[in-house]
mmCIF file with all atom_site columns, C-alpha atoms in Angstrom:
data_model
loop_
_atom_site.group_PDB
_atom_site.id
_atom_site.type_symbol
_atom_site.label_atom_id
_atom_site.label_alt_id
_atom_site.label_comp_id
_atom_site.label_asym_id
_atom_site.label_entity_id
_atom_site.label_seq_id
_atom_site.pdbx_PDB_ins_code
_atom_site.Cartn_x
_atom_site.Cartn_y
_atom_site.Cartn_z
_atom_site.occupancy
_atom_site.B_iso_or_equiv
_atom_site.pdbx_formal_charge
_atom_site.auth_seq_id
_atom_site.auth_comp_id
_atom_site.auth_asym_id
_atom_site.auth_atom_id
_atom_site.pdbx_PDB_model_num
ATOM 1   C CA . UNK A 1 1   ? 43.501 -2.228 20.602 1.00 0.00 ? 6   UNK A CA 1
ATOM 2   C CA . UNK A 1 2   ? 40.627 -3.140 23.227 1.00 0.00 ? 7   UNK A CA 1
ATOM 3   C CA . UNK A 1 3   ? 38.288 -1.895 20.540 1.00 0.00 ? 8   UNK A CA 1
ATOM 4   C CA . UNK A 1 4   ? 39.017 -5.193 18.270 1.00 0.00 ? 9   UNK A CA 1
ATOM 5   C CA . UNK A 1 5   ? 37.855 -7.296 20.694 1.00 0.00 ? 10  UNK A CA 1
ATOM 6   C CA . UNK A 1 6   ? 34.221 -6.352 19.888 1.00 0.00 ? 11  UNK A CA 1
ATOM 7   C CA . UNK A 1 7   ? 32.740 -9.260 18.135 1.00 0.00 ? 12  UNK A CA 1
ATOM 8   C CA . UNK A 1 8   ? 30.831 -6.790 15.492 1.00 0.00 ? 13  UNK A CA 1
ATOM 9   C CA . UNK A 1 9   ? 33.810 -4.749 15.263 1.00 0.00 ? 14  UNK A CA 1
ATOM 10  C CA . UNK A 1 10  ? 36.383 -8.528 14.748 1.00 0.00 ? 15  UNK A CA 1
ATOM 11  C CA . UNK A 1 11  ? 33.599 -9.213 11.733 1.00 0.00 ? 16  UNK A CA 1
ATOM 12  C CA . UNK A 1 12  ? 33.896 -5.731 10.226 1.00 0.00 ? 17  UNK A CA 1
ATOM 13  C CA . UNK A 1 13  ? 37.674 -5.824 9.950  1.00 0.00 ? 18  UNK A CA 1
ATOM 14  C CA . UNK A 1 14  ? 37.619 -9.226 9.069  1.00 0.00 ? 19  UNK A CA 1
ATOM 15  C CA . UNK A 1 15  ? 35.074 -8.731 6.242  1.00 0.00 ? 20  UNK A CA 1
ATOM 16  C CA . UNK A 1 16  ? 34.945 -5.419 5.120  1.00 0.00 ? 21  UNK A CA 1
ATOM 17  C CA . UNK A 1 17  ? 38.920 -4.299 5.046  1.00 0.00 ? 22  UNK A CA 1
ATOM 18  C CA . UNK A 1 18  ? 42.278 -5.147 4.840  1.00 0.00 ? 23  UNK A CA 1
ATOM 19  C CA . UNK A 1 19  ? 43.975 -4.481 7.678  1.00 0.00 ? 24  UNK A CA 1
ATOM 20  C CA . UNK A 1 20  ? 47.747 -3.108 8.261  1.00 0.00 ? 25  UNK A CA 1
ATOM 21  C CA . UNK A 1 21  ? 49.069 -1.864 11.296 1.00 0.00 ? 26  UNK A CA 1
ATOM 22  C CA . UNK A 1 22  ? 52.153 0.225  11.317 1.00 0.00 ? 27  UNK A CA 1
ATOM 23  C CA . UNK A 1 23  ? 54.130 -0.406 14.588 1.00 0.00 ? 28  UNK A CA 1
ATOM 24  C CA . UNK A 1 24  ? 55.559 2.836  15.217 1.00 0.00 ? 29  UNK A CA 1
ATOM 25  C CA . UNK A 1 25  ? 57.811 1.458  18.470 1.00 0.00 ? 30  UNK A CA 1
ATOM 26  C CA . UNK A 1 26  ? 59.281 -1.501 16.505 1.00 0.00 ? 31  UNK A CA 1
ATOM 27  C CA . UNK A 1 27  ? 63.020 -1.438 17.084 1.00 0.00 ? 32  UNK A CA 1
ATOM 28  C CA . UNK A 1 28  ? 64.431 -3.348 14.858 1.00 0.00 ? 33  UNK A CA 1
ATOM 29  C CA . UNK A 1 29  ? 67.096 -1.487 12.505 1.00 0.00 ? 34  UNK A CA 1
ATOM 30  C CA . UNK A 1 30  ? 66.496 -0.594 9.343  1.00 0.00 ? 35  UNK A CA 1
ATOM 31  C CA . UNK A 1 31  ? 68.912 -2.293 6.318  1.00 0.00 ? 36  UNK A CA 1
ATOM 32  C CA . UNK A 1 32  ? 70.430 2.059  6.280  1.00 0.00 ? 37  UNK A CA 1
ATOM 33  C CA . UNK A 1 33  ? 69.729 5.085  7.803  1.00 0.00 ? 38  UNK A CA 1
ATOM 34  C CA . UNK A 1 34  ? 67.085 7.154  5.670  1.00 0.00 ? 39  UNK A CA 1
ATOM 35  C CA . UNK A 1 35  ? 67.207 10.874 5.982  1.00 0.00 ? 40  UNK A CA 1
ATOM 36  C CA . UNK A 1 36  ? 64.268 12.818 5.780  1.00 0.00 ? 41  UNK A CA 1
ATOM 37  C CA . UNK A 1 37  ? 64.092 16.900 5.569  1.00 0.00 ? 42  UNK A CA 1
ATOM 38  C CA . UNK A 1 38  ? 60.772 17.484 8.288  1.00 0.00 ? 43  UNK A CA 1
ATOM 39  C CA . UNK A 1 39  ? 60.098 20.884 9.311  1.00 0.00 ? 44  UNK A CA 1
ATOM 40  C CA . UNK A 1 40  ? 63.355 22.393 7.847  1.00 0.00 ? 45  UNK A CA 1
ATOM 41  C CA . UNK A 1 41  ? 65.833 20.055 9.414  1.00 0.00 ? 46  UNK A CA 1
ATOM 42  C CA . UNK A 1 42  ? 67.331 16.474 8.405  1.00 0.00 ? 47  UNK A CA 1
ATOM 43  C CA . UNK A 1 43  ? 65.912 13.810 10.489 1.00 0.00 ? 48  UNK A CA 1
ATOM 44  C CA . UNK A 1 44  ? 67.349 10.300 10.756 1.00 0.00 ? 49  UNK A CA 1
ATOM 45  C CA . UNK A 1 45  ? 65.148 7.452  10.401 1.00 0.00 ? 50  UNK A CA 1
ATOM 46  C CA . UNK A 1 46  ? 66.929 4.490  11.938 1.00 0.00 ? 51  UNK A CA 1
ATOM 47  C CA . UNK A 1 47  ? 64.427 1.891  12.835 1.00 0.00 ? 52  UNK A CA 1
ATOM 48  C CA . UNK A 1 48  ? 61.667 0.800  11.120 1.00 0.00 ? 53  UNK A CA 1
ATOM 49  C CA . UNK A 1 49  ? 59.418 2.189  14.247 1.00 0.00 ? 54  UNK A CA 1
ATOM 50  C CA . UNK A 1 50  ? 61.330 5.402  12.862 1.00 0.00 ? 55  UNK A CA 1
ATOM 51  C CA . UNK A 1 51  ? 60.088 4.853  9.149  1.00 0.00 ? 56  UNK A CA 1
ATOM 52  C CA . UNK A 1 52  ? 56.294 4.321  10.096 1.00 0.00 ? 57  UNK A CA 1
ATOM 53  C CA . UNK A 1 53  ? 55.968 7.626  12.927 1.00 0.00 ? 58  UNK A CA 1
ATOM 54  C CA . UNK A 1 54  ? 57.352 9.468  9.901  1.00 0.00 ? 59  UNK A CA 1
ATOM 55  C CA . UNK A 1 55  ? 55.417 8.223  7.517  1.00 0.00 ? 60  UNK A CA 1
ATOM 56  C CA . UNK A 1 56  ? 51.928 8.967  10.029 1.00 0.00 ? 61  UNK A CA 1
ATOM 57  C CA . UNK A 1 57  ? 53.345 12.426 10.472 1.00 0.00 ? 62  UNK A CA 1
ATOM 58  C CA . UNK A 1 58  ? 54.152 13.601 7.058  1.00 0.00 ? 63  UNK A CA 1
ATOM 59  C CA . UNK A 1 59  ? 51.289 12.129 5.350  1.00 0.00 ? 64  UNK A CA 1
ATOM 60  C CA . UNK A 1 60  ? 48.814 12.233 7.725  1.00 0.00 ? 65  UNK A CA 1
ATOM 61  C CA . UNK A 1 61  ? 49.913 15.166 10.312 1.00 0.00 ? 66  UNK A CA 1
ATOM 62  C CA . UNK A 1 62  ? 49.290 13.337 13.254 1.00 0.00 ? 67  UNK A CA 1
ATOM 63  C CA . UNK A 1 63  ? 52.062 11.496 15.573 1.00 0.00 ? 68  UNK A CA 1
ATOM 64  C CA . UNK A 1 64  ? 49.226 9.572  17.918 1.00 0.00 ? 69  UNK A CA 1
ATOM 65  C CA . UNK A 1 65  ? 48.850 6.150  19.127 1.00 0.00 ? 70  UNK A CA 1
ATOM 66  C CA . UNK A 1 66  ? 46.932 4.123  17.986 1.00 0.00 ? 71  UNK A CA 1
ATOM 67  C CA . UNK A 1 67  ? 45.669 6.190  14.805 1.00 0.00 ? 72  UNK A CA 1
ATOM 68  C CA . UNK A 1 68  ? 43.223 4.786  12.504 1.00 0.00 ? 73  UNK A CA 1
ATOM 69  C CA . UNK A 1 69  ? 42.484 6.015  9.220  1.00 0.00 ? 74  UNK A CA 1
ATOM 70  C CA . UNK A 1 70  ? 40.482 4.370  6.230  1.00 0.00 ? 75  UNK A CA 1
ATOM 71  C CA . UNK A 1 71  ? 42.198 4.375  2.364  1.00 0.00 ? 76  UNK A CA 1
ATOM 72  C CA . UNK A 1 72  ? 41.309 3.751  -0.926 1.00 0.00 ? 77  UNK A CA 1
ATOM 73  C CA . UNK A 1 73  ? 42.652 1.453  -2.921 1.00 0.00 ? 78  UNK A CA 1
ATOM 74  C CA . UNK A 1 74  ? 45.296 4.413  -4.022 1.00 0.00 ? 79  UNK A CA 1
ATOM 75  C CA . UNK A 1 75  ? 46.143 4.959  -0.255 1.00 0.00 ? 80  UNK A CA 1
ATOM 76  C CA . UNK A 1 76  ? 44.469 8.198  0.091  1.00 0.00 ? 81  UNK A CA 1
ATOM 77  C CA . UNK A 1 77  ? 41.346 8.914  2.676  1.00 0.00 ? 82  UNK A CA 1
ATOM 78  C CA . UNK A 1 78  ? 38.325 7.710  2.702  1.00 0.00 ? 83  UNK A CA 1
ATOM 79  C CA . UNK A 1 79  ? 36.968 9.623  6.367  1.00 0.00 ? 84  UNK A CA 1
ATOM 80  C CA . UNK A 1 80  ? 37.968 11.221 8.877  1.00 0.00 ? 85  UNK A CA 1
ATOM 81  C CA . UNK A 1 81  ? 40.721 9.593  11.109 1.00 0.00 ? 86  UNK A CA 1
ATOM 82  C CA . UNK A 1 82  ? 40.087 8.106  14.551 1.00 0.00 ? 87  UNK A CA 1
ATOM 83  C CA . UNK A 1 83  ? 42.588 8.560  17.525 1.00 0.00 ? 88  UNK A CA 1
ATOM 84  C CA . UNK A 1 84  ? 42.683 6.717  20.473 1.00 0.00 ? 89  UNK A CA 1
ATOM 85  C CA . UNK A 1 85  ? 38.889 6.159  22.555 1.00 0.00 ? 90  UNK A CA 1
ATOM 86  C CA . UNK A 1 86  ? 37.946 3.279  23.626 1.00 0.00 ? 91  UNK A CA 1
ATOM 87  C CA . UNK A 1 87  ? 34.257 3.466  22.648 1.00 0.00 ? 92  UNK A CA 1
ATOM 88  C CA . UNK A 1 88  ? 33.280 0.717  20.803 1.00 0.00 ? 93  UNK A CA 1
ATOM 89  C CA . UNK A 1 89  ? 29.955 2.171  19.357 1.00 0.00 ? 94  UNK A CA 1
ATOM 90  C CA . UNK A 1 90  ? 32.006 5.746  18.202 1.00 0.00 ? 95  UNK A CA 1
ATOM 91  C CA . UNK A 1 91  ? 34.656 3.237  15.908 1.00 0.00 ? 96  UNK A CA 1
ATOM 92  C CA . UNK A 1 92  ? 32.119 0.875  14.490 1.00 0.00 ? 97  UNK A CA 1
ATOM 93  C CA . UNK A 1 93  ? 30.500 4.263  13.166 1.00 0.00 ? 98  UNK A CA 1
ATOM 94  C CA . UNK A 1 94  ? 34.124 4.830  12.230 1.00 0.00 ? 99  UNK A CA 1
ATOM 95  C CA . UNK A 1 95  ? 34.070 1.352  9.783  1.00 0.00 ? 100 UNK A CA 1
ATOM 96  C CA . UNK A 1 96  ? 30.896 2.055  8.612  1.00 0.00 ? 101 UNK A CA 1
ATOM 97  C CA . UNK A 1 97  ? 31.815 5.733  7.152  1.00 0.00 ? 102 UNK A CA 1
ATOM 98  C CA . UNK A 1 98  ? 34.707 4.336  5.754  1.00 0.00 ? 103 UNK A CA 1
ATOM 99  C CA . UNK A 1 99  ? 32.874 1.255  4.288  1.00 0.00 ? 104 UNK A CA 1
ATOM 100 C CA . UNK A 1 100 ? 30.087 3.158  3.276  1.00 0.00 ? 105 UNK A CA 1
ATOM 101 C CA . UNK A 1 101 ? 32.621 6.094  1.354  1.00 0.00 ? 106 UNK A CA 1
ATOM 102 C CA . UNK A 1 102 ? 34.254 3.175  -0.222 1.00 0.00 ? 107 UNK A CA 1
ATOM 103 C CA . UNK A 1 103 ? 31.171 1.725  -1.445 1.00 0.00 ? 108 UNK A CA 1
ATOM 104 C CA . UNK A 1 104 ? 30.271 5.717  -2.946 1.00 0.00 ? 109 UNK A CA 1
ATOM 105 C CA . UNK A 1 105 ? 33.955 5.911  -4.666 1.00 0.00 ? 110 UNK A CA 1
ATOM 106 C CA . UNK A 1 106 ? 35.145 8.812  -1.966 1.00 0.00 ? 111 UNK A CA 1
#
């Protein structure tokens, strides 16, 4: 994302989280088919692109790209979640709530 170009946003993610990044177009197969029940109907999950845009949209109800969102160390969240803008100054505040509910034990 352009936003990680930032110099103060490079030394917040580099010092103050652990970043993953689920890549929801990755193609590669997965090792079997996993079948998932979503909105009343069996889905197929066949790639691991599959796995992750399931996984955004079942525990986090959103399908867009890129999607941020801050967790605890249990994987539950921290803020408010942060779709796709540009603004650099709008997701450095975005860090710093997260950061700053970490810190508090949110």
């Amino acid at each position: 994302a352009s936003v990680w170009t930032d110099p103060r946003v490079k030394d917040m993610l580099d010092n103050g989280y652990v970043l993953i990044t689920l890549m929801v177009d990755d193609k590669e197969r997965l090792p079997e088919v996993i079948e998932v029940n979503e909105n009343g109907r069996t889905t197929k999950l066949k790639t691991i692109g599959d796995k992750w845009s399931y996984l955004q949209r079942h525990k986090f109800g959103a399908n867009a790209q890129p999607y941020y969102i801050a967790l605890n160390n249990q994987g539950q969240p921290i803020g408010p979640s942060y779709a796709y803008d540009e603004n650099v100054d709008k997701y450095i505040q975005f860090l710093q709530t997260g950061l700053q509910n970490y810190k508090i034990g949110k």
